[in-house]
Each structure stands twice: as structure tokens, then as C-alpha cells.
């Protein structure tokens, strides 16, 4: 028994020594490091997307209420999206220093493009009859927005949030430039020390994180818009 | 303010532009790898997308490739390549990574462009006796052109941005000015490099917008009718 255990231990340890791509011993021995990096990755992503939505929403409303702002708002967010991520983070360096705030700010600026577009598209797609009916029932502008337009725009808004979240998870890795890249830090460290297991594990975790986030948001969308589910179910029955 | 003037000083110092690690050399590397990758990506993605769009199959493929392209971090792919024997193959790992990330926008937009061509127009063209090839060249392709160019623009922007990240794994390009600045705690140099990279991306985008307007197949018919 004891020789067998020692044998597996040696085999497990040797995958680190041999610098294998897949190494269970790496995941076991560095689980704390991996968890910390994943936690940092998640909170940077969540903060960026939440702030992104909070900024994009008023921008989209402004562009809708004052059509002459629509062009500049869309143009500016598209312009921001054109700037390479590494350059964006570097341009923010004088303002934020080597901090997570730098990475979050950069990611927020990127998420604006997709979020503003989707919120505007969602609000534009609200049927005029629904709006008229609500006005006829005496809804004021705020209540109209909150109780009629927003729920109807929700599928487009959620689609935007899903795309923004998945892209943000991928882009967070570039934050390794300032040491605040979540799993990107492990990739950065691994590439400099040619540590294959670390680079592959962190990369796979990034993709898994994006897939899980996408599915979770899809679930949230289903929960928030039960009427769309009923409609598709009816179509299937027919 | 001192950073801005520092960056300006860096940019206007001739010594920073010349030599092996100079800005001109880095710009040349950046344009070279981006250009090669974009041409290769077009050669791979466009025939597949246009063919699938023409026969009306493979919609799920186009959408899934686009989603996967978004979820995979550029930095991770570049890092993985640098741990394979490719690392000693010069610009090859960067170019392969750039191609991988340029294919999804090209493929998806070209496919969607082809599928969004009004079916009634295609039917009418067939009714006029056009062959499959004629319908493709004279009806579907001109009508799919706007989305084709959108795909080319997002692919080009993606490629220029990805080429910058290549510097984080020790590859060439304008990003190297940025990473070298980080290594020596030289913030003005970081900002100067970032300005150059951002400017290049904006110039590429601007050139493609201009090319789009000049080459649009629908544009030519407007003056003749008016």
C-alpha cells in the first residue's frame, strides 16, 4: 500500500518536474493561488459590467431623448472600442497608477460600445402601441420607462450584458500588465517562467468562467422575462 | 501634465525612433504581422462564409465561432503558443494568433450579409435566368458588401489590438514600447507607446471606412441614376 502511494506521489510530482501541460499536482498544490486569481478575475469583471451598465443606461436614454446626441454618443463609444486594450490600459496609467481601478475603468470603457447599442436597440424595438396604451392609462414618463419599456427591452439589454460579460472576462487577462489581471496574472507569470501547467490551467479556467457566466446570465434572463418562455413554448406545441 | 509633456518629448526625440528597438522598426513589425494575418484570415474565412451563405447552410457554425472567438482570451492563446516550439519561429506564433482572432468577425459578418440578402431578389434573379454563379457575383455579393466590409473592419481592429498584446509575451510590435516602458518604470514612454498604438488602430479604421465608401458597389449606380 505504502509503496503504491509513494509511487503515485512520485508520478504526480514528476508532472511538475517534467513541466507537463496537464498536471493534477499543480492544481492541488496551487489551489489557493488559483482561487485567489479566479476571485480577482470575477470581481473585476462584475464591477466592470455593473459600472458599464450604470454608465451606458443614462447615455442610451440621453441619445434617445435628444437625437442630436445619438451620433456623438455612438461615435465616441465606437472610437473607444477601436483603441487596443493594452494601449487603453497604458493611457490610464497616469491617472490610476498600478491599480485594479485602472483595469476596471478600461473594461468599463470597452463595455460601453456594446451596452449602449443594445439598450438603444431594445428601447427602439418597444412597440409604439404598448407605449401609447400605457400613456392612455395615465403612465408618466418614469413609470412608462420602468414598467413598460424596460421589461420589453430586457431581452436586448440582457443580450448586450452577456456579450459584454464574456468579452470582459477575456479582456481582464490583459490587466496582468499592471498585475491586476486575475487569471491573467498566472498566465503572465507562467509564460515568463515557461510553466506550461500554469498557463494552460489559467487559460482553461478563463474560458470556463466565460461559459459559466454566459449560462448564468441566460438563466437570469429567462427568470426576468417569463413571458418570452411562454411564447416559445406555445410555438413548440403548435 | 508632466506625463503628457514627457510623452511628447519621447515622441519627438529622434533616437527613440531609430534602431532595432526604435518606434519605426516596431511600427513596421506591427503593420507587417497585422497585414499578413488579415490577408490570411480573409483567404480562409471569406470563401467559406460566402459559400455557406450562398447555399444557405452552416448558420450555427458561424454564430458559434463568433461566440467562441469572444470568450477565448487573446493573451492566453499567445502565451500558450510561446510555450510550444513555435516560440523560436519568429513572427509565426503572433501571426497564427492574429489569424485565429480575425476569422470569427470576417466569417460571421460575411455569412450574415449573404443570408440577409432579400430572398425575393434572389428568386427574381433566378427567374431572369441567372445561373448560381451569376446570382452570387451580381446579386448576393454586391448586396452583402456592407456587412462584408463591417466584418473586415472589426477584424482589422481586432488584429491591430491583438498584435499589441503580443508584446506581453515578448513578441514585436508597438506594444513593445509600452512593455519596455513598464519594465523601466518610464511612464512617459508607456503613454507615448500607447498613443502610437491607438493612433495606428484609428488610422487603420479610418482607411477602411474610406475604402468602404470608395469601393461600395451600390455607390456607383447612384450618380448615373441621378
Coordinates of C-alpha atoms in Angstrom, one line a residue:
Chain A
X1 CA 0.0 0.0 0.0
X2 CA 2.6 2.5 1.1
X3 CA 4.8 1.8 -1.9
X4 CA 1.8 2.3 -4.2
X5 CA 1.1 5.6 -2.5
X6 CA 4.7 6.7 -2.8
X7 CA 4.6 5.7 -6.4
X8 CA 1.6 7.8 -7.3
X9 CA 3.1 10.7 -5.3
X10 CA 6.3 10.4 -7.3
X11 CA 4.4 10.2 -10.6
X12 CA 2.2 13.2 -9.6
X13 CA 5.3 15.2 -8.5
X14 CA 7.1 14.4 -11.7
X15 CA 4.5 16.1 -13.9
X16 CA 5.6 19.4 -12.2
X17 CA 9.3 18.5 -12.7
X18 CA 8.6 17.4 -16.3
X19 CA 6.7 20.7 -17.0
X20 CA 3.7 18.8 -18.4
X21 CA 0.8 20.7 -19.9
X22 CA -1.7 18.9 -17.7
X23 CA -0.7 18.4 -14.1
X24 CA -3.1 17.4 -11.3
X25 CA -0.4 18.1 -8.8
X26 CA -0.2 21.7 -9.9
X27 CA -3.9 22.2 -9.3
X28 CA -3.7 20.6 -5.9
X29 CA -0.6 22.4 -4.7
X30 CA -1.5 25.8 -6.0
X31 CA -5.3 25.7 -5.4
X32 CA -5.2 28.7 -3.1
X33 CA -3.3 30.8 -5.7
X34 CA -5.8 29.6 -8.4
X35 CA -8.7 30.5 -6.2
X36 CA -7.4 33.9 -5.4
X37 CA -6.8 34.7 -9.1
X38 CA -10.2 33.5 -10.0
X39 CA -11.8 35.6 -7.3
X40 CA -10.0 38.7 -8.5
X41 CA -11.0 37.9 -12.1
X42 CA -14.6 37.6 -11.1
X43 CA -14.8 40.7 -9.1
X44 CA -13.0 42.8 -11.7
X45 CA -15.5 41.5 -14.3
X46 CA -18.6 42.0 -12.2
X47 CA -17.5 45.6 -11.2
X48 CA -16.7 46.5 -14.8
X49 CA -20.0 45.2 -16.2
X50 CA -22.1 46.7 -13.4
X51 CA -20.5 50.1 -13.7
X52 CA -20.7 49.7 -17.5
X53 CA -24.5 49.2 -17.3
X54 CA -24.8 52.1 -14.9
X55 CA -22.9 54.4 -17.3
X56 CA -24.4 53.1 -20.5
X57 CA -28.0 53.4 -19.4
X58 CA -28.2 57.2 -19.0
X59 CA -26.1 57.5 -22.2
X60 CA -28.7 55.4 -24.1
X61 CA -31.6 57.4 -22.6
X62 CA -29.9 60.7 -23.4
X63 CA -29.3 59.6 -27.0
X64 CA -32.9 58.6 -27.3
X65 CA -34.3 61.7 -25.7
X66 CA -32.0 64.1 -27.7
X67 CA -31.4 62.6 -31.1
X68 CA -28.6 65.0 -31.8
X69 CA -26.6 63.4 -29.1
X70 CA -27.1 59.9 -30.6
X71 CA -24.4 60.3 -33.2
X72 CA -21.7 61.6 -30.9
X73 CA -22.5 59.0 -28.2
X74 CA -22.3 56.1 -30.6
X75 CA -19.3 57.6 -32.4
X76 CA -17.4 58.1 -29.1
X77 CA -18.1 54.6 -27.8
X78 CA -17.1 53.1 -31.1
X79 CA -13.9 55.2 -31.1
X80 CA -13.1 53.9 -27.6
X81 CA -13.6 50.3 -28.8
X82 CA -11.1 50.8 -31.6
X83 CA -8.2 51.6 -29.2
X84 CA -6.2 48.4 -28.4
X85 CA -6.7 47.2 -24.9
X86 CA -3.0 47.4 -24.0
X87 CA -2.9 51.0 -25.2
X88 CA -6.1 51.8 -23.3
X89 CA -4.8 50.5 -20.0
X90 CA -1.5 52.3 -20.6
X91 CA -3.2 55.6 -21.3
X92 CA -5.0 55.3 -18.0
X93 CA -1.7 54.7 -16.1
X94 CA -1.0 58.4 -15.3
X95 CA -4.5 58.7 -13.7
X96 CA -4.8 55.5 -11.8
X97 CA -1.3 54.1 -11.3
X98 CA -0.8 50.3 -10.9
X99 CA -4.3 49.6 -9.6
X100 CA -7.4 47.5 -10.2
X101 CA -9.3 50.8 -10.8
X102 CA -7.2 51.2 -13.9
X103 CA -8.3 47.8 -15.2
X104 CA -11.9 48.3 -14.3
X105 CA -12.0 51.7 -15.9
X106 CA -10.6 50.4 -19.1
X107 CA -13.0 47.5 -19.2
X108 CA -16.0 49.8 -18.5
X109 CA -15.0 52.0 -21.5
X110 CA -14.9 48.9 -23.7
X111 CA -18.2 47.5 -22.5
X112 CA -20.0 50.8 -23.3
X113 CA -20.0 50.2 -27.0
X114 CA -22.0 47.0 -26.9
X115 CA -24.2 48.1 -23.9
X116 CA -25.2 51.5 -25.3
X117 CA -26.0 49.9 -28.7
X118 CA -28.1 47.1 -27.2
X119 CA -30.0 49.3 -24.7
X120 CA -30.9 51.7 -27.6
X121 CA -31.9 48.9 -29.9
X122 CA -34.0 47.4 -27.1
X123 CA -35.8 50.6 -26.3
X124 CA -36.4 51.3 -30.0
X125 CA -38.0 47.9 -30.5
X126 CA -40.7 48.6 -27.9
X127 CA -44.0 48.6 -29.9
X128 CA -45.5 52.1 -30.3
X129 CA -48.9 50.6 -29.3
X130 CA -47.6 49.4 -26.0
X131 CA -46.2 52.9 -25.3
X132 CA -49.5 54.6 -26.4
X133 CA -51.6 52.2 -24.3
X134 CA -49.5 53.0 -21.2
X135 CA -49.8 56.7 -21.8
X136 CA -53.5 56.4 -22.3
X137 CA -53.7 54.7 -19.0
X138 CA -52.1 57.7 -17.4
X139 CA -48.5 56.4 -17.0
X140 CA -45.9 59.2 -16.6
X141 CA -42.5 59.0 -18.4
X142 CA -40.7 57.4 -15.4
X143 CA -43.3 54.8 -14.8
X144 CA -43.6 54.2 -18.6
X145 CA -39.9 53.5 -18.7
X146 CA -39.7 51.4 -15.6
X147 CA -42.9 49.3 -16.0
X148 CA -43.4 49.1 -19.8
X149 CA -40.3 50.0 -21.9
X150 CA -37.6 48.4 -19.7
X151 CA -39.3 45.0 -19.4
X152 CA -39.9 44.9 -23.1
X153 CA -36.3 46.0 -23.8
X154 CA -34.9 43.4 -21.4
X155 CA -34.1 40.6 -23.9
X156 CA -31.9 43.0 -26.0
X157 CA -30.4 44.5 -22.8
X158 CA -29.5 41.0 -21.4
X159 CA -28.1 40.0 -24.8
X160 CA -25.8 43.0 -24.5
X161 CA -24.8 42.2 -21.0
X162 CA -24.0 38.7 -21.9
X163 CA -21.7 39.7 -24.8
X164 CA -20.1 42.4 -22.6
X165 CA -19.5 40.0 -19.8
X166 CA -17.9 37.3 -21.9
X167 CA -15.7 39.9 -23.7
X168 CA -14.8 41.5 -20.3
X169 CA -13.7 38.1 -18.8
X170 CA -11.4 37.6 -21.8
X171 CA -10.0 41.1 -21.7
X172 CA -9.4 41.1 -17.9
X173 CA -6.4 38.9 -18.6
X174 CA -4.6 41.9 -20.2
X175 CA -4.8 43.6 -16.8
X176 CA -1.8 41.4 -15.9
X177 CA 0.1 44.3 -17.5
X178 CA -0.4 46.2 -14.1
X179 CA -0.5 43.0 -12.0
X180 CA -4.3 43.1 -11.7
X181 CA -5.4 40.6 -14.4
X182 CA -6.9 37.8 -12.3
X183 CA -6.1 34.6 -14.0
X184 CA -4.1 36.7 -16.5
X185 CA -1.5 37.2 -13.7
X186 CA -0.9 33.5 -13.6
X187 CA -0.7 33.3 -17.4
X188 CA 1.8 36.2 -17.4
X189 CA 3.9 34.6 -14.6
X190 CA 3.7 31.2 -16.3
X191 CA 4.8 32.4 -19.7
X192 CA 7.9 34.1 -18.1
X193 CA 8.9 31.0 -16.2
X194 CA 7.8 28.7 -19.1
X195 CA 5.4 26.9 -16.7
X196 CA 3.1 25.0 -19.0
X197 CA 0.6 23.6 -16.5
X198 CA 0.0 27.1 -15.0
X199 CA -0.6 28.8 -18.4
X200 CA -2.9 26.0 -19.6
X201 CA -4.9 25.7 -16.3
X202 CA -5.4 29.5 -16.0
X203 CA -6.4 29.8 -19.7
X204 CA -8.9 26.9 -19.4
X205 CA -10.3 28.5 -16.3
X206 CA -10.8 31.8 -18.1
X207 CA -12.8 30.1 -20.9
X208 CA -14.8 28.1 -18.3
X209 CA -15.5 31.3 -16.4
X210 CA -16.9 32.9 -19.6
X211 CA -19.1 29.9 -20.4
X212 CA -20.5 29.7 -16.8
X213 CA -21.1 33.5 -16.7
X214 CA -22.9 33.3 -20.1
X215 CA -25.2 30.4 -18.9
X216 CA -25.9 32.1 -15.6
X217 CA -26.9 35.3 -17.4
X218 CA -29.1 33.3 -19.8
X219 CA -30.8 31.8 -16.7
X220 CA -31.3 35.3 -15.2
X221 CA -32.8 36.5 -18.5
X222 CA -35.3 33.6 -18.5
X223 CA -36.3 34.3 -14.9
X224 CA -36.8 38.0 -15.6
X225 CA -38.8 37.5 -18.8
X226 CA -41.1 34.6 -18.2
X227 CA -43.5 35.8 -21.0
X228 CA -40.9 35.0 -23.7
X229 CA -40.7 31.5 -22.4
X230 CA -44.5 31.0 -22.6
X231 CA -44.5 32.3 -26.1
X232 CA -41.8 29.9 -27.3
X233 CA -43.5 27.0 -25.5
X234 CA -46.7 27.8 -27.4
X235 CA -44.9 27.9 -30.7
X236 CA -43.4 24.5 -29.9
X237 CA -46.8 23.0 -29.0
X238 CA -48.3 24.1 -32.3
Chain B
X1 CA 0.7 67.2 -17.2
X2 CA 4.3 66.2 -16.8
X3 CA 3.4 62.8 -18.2
X4 CA 1.9 64.4 -21.3
X5 CA 4.9 66.6 -21.9
X6 CA 7.2 63.6 -21.1
X7 CA 5.3 61.5 -23.7
X8 CA 5.6 64.4 -26.2
X9 CA 9.4 64.6 -25.5
X10 CA 9.7 60.9 -26.0
X11 CA 7.8 61.0 -29.3
X12 CA 9.8 64.0 -30.6
X13 CA 13.2 62.5 -29.7
X14 CA 14.7 61.1 -32.9
X15 CA 16.8 58.5 -31.0
X16 CA 13.6 56.8 -29.9
X17 CA 12.5 56.2 -33.5
X18 CA 15.7 54.7 -34.9
X19 CA 17.5 51.4 -34.5
X20 CA 16.4 47.8 -33.7
X21 CA 14.0 48.7 -30.8
X22 CA 13.0 52.1 -32.3
X23 CA 9.5 53.1 -33.0
X24 CA 9.9 52.9 -36.8
X25 CA 11.0 49.3 -36.5
X26 CA 8.2 48.4 -34.0
X27 CA 5.6 50.1 -36.3
X28 CA 7.0 48.2 -39.3
X29 CA 6.7 44.9 -37.3
X30 CA 3.2 45.8 -36.2
X31 CA 2.0 46.7 -39.7
X32 CA 3.7 43.6 -41.2
X33 CA 2.2 41.0 -38.8
X34 CA -1.2 42.7 -38.9
X35 CA -1.2 42.9 -42.7
X36 CA -0.1 39.3 -43.3
X37 CA -2.6 38.0 -40.7
X38 CA -5.5 40.0 -42.2
X39 CA -4.8 38.7 -45.7
X40 CA -4.5 35.1 -44.5
X41 CA -7.7 35.4 -42.4
X42 CA -9.6 36.8 -45.4
X43 CA -8.3 34.0 -47.6
X44 CA -9.5 31.4 -45.1
X45 CA -12.8 32.9 -43.8
X46 CA -14.3 34.7 -46.9
X47 CA -14.5 31.7 -49.3
X48 CA -16.0 29.5 -46.6
X49 CA -18.5 32.2 -45.4
X50 CA -19.6 33.2 -48.9
X51 CA -20.1 29.6 -50.0
X52 CA -22.1 28.7 -46.8
X53 CA -24.1 31.8 -47.2
X54 CA -24.8 31.1 -50.9
X55 CA -26.0 27.5 -50.2
X56 CA -27.7 28.7 -47.0
X57 CA -26.1 26.2 -44.6
X58 CA -23.9 26.4 -41.5
X59 CA -25.6 29.3 -39.7
X60 CA -25.0 27.6 -36.3
X61 CA -21.3 27.3 -37.2
X62 CA -20.9 31.0 -38.0
X63 CA -22.6 32.0 -34.7
X64 CA -20.7 29.6 -32.5
X65 CA -17.3 30.5 -34.0
X66 CA -18.1 34.2 -33.3
X67 CA -19.1 33.4 -29.6
X68 CA -16.0 31.3 -29.1
X69 CA -13.8 34.0 -30.5
X70 CA -15.1 36.4 -27.9
X71 CA -14.7 34.0 -24.9
X72 CA -11.1 33.0 -25.6
X73 CA -8.6 35.5 -24.2
X74 CA -6.1 36.7 -26.8
X75 CA -3.4 36.8 -24.1
X76 CA -3.9 33.2 -23.2
X77 CA -3.6 32.0 -26.8
X78 CA -0.4 34.0 -27.3
X79 CA 1.0 32.7 -24.1
X80 CA 0.2 29.0 -25.0
X81 CA 1.9 29.5 -28.4
X82 CA 5.0 30.8 -26.7
X83 CA 5.3 27.6 -24.7
X84 CA 5.3 25.4 -27.8
X85 CA 8.2 25.0 -30.3
X86 CA 6.6 27.9 -32.3
X87 CA 8.3 30.3 -29.9
X88 CA 11.5 30.1 -31.9
X89 CA 9.7 30.7 -35.3
X90 CA 9.9 34.5 -35.3
X91 CA 6.6 36.2 -36.2
X92 CA 4.8 32.9 -36.8
X93 CA 3.1 32.4 -33.4
X94 CA 1.8 36.0 -33.4
X95 CA 0.5 35.7 -37.0
X96 CA -1.3 32.4 -36.2
X97 CA -2.9 34.0 -33.1
X98 CA -3.9 37.1 -35.1
X99 CA -5.5 34.9 -37.9
X100 CA -7.4 32.9 -35.2
X101 CA -9.0 36.1 -33.8
X102 CA -9.6 37.8 -37.2
X103 CA -11.5 34.8 -38.7
X104 CA -14.7 35.0 -36.5
X105 CA -15.8 38.6 -37.3
X106 CA -15.0 38.0 -41.0
X107 CA -16.8 34.7 -41.2
X108 CA -19.9 35.8 -39.2
X109 CA -20.4 39.1 -40.9
X110 CA -19.9 37.7 -44.4
X111 CA -22.3 34.8 -43.7
X112 CA -24.9 37.0 -42.2
X113 CA -24.5 39.5 -45.1
X114 CA -25.2 36.7 -47.6
X115 CA -28.1 35.4 -45.7
X116 CA -29.8 38.8 -45.2
X117 CA -30.0 39.4 -49.0
X118 CA -33.7 39.6 -49.8
X119 CA -34.8 36.1 -50.9
X120 CA -37.3 37.8 -53.3
X121 CA -34.4 39.5 -55.1
X122 CA -32.5 36.2 -55.4
X123 CA -35.7 34.5 -56.7
X124 CA -36.2 37.3 -59.2
X125 CA -32.6 36.9 -60.4
X126 CA -33.1 33.2 -60.8
X127 CA -36.3 33.8 -62.7
X128 CA -34.4 36.1 -65.1
X129 CA -32.3 33.0 -65.9
X130 CA -29.2 33.8 -63.9
X131 CA -27.0 30.8 -63.0
X132 CA -25.9 30.1 -59.5
X133 CA -22.6 31.8 -60.2
X134 CA -24.2 34.9 -61.7
X135 CA -26.6 35.2 -58.8
X136 CA -23.7 35.0 -56.4
X137 CA -21.5 37.5 -58.3
X138 CA -24.0 40.0 -59.5
X139 CA -26.7 39.9 -56.8
X140 CA -25.7 38.4 -53.5
X141 CA -22.1 39.7 -53.3
X142 CA -23.0 43.4 -54.0
X143 CA -25.8 43.3 -51.5
X144 CA -23.7 41.5 -48.9
X145 CA -20.9 44.0 -49.4
X146 CA -21.8 46.4 -46.5
X147 CA -21.7 43.6 -43.9
X148 CA -18.6 42.1 -45.6
X149 CA -16.8 45.5 -45.0
X150 CA -18.1 45.7 -41.4
X151 CA -16.5 42.3 -40.8
X152 CA -13.3 43.4 -42.4
X153 CA -13.2 46.5 -40.2
X154 CA -13.8 44.7 -37.0
X155 CA -11.3 42.0 -38.0
X156 CA -8.7 44.7 -38.7
X157 CA -9.3 46.5 -35.4
X158 CA -9.1 43.1 -33.6
X159 CA -5.8 42.3 -35.4
X160 CA -4.1 45.6 -34.6
X161 CA -5.2 45.2 -30.9
X162 CA -4.1 41.6 -30.7
X163 CA -0.7 42.5 -32.2
X164 CA -0.2 44.9 -29.4
X165 CA -0.9 42.2 -26.8
X166 CA 1.8 40.1 -28.5
X167 CA 4.3 42.3 -26.8
X168 CA 3.2 40.9 -23.4
X169 CA 4.7 37.5 -24.4
X170 CA 7.9 39.1 -25.8
X171 CA 6.9 39.4 -29.4
X172 CA 7.5 42.5 -31.5
X173 CA 5.2 45.4 -32.5
X174 CA 4.3 48.8 -31.0
X175 CA 3.3 47.1 -27.7
X176 CA 6.9 46.5 -27.0
X177 CA 7.4 50.3 -26.5
X178 CA 4.7 50.0 -23.8
X179 CA 6.0 46.9 -22.1
X180 CA 9.6 48.2 -22.2
X181 CA 8.4 51.4 -20.5
X182 CA 6.7 49.4 -17.8
X183 CA 9.9 47.4 -17.2
X184 CA 11.9 50.6 -16.7
X185 CA 9.1 52.5 -14.8
X186 CA 9.1 55.0 -17.6
X187 CA 5.5 56.3 -17.6
X188 CA 6.1 58.9 -20.4
X189 CA 7.3 56.1 -22.7
X190 CA 4.3 53.9 -21.8
X191 CA 2.0 56.7 -22.7
X192 CA 3.9 57.5 -25.9
X193 CA 3.7 53.8 -27.0
X194 CA 0.0 53.7 -26.1
X195 CA -0.6 56.8 -28.2
X196 CA 1.2 55.3 -31.2
X197 CA -0.8 52.0 -30.9
X198 CA -4.1 53.9 -30.5
X199 CA -3.3 56.1 -33.4
X200 CA -2.4 53.2 -35.7
X201 CA -5.7 51.5 -34.8
X202 CA -7.6 54.7 -35.6
X203 CA -5.8 55.2 -38.9
X204 CA -6.5 51.6 -39.9
X205 CA -10.2 52.1 -39.1
X206 CA -10.3 55.4 -40.9
X207 CA -8.6 53.9 -44.0
X208 CA -11.1 51.1 -44.1
X209 CA -14.1 53.4 -43.7
X210 CA -12.7 55.5 -46.6
X211 CA -12.1 52.3 -48.7
X212 CA -15.6 51.1 -47.9
X213 CA -17.1 54.3 -49.3
X214 CA -14.9 54.4 -52.4
X215 CA -15.4 50.7 -53.3
X216 CA -19.1 50.3 -52.5
X217 CA -20.7 48.6 -55.5
X218 CA -24.1 50.3 -54.8
X219 CA -22.5 53.7 -54.7
X220 CA -21.7 53.7 -58.4
X221 CA -25.3 53.3 -59.5
X222 CA -26.4 56.4 -57.6
X223 CA -24.8 59.2 -59.8
X224 CA -25.9 57.5 -63.0
X225 CA -29.5 57.4 -62.0
X226 CA -29.4 61.0 -60.7

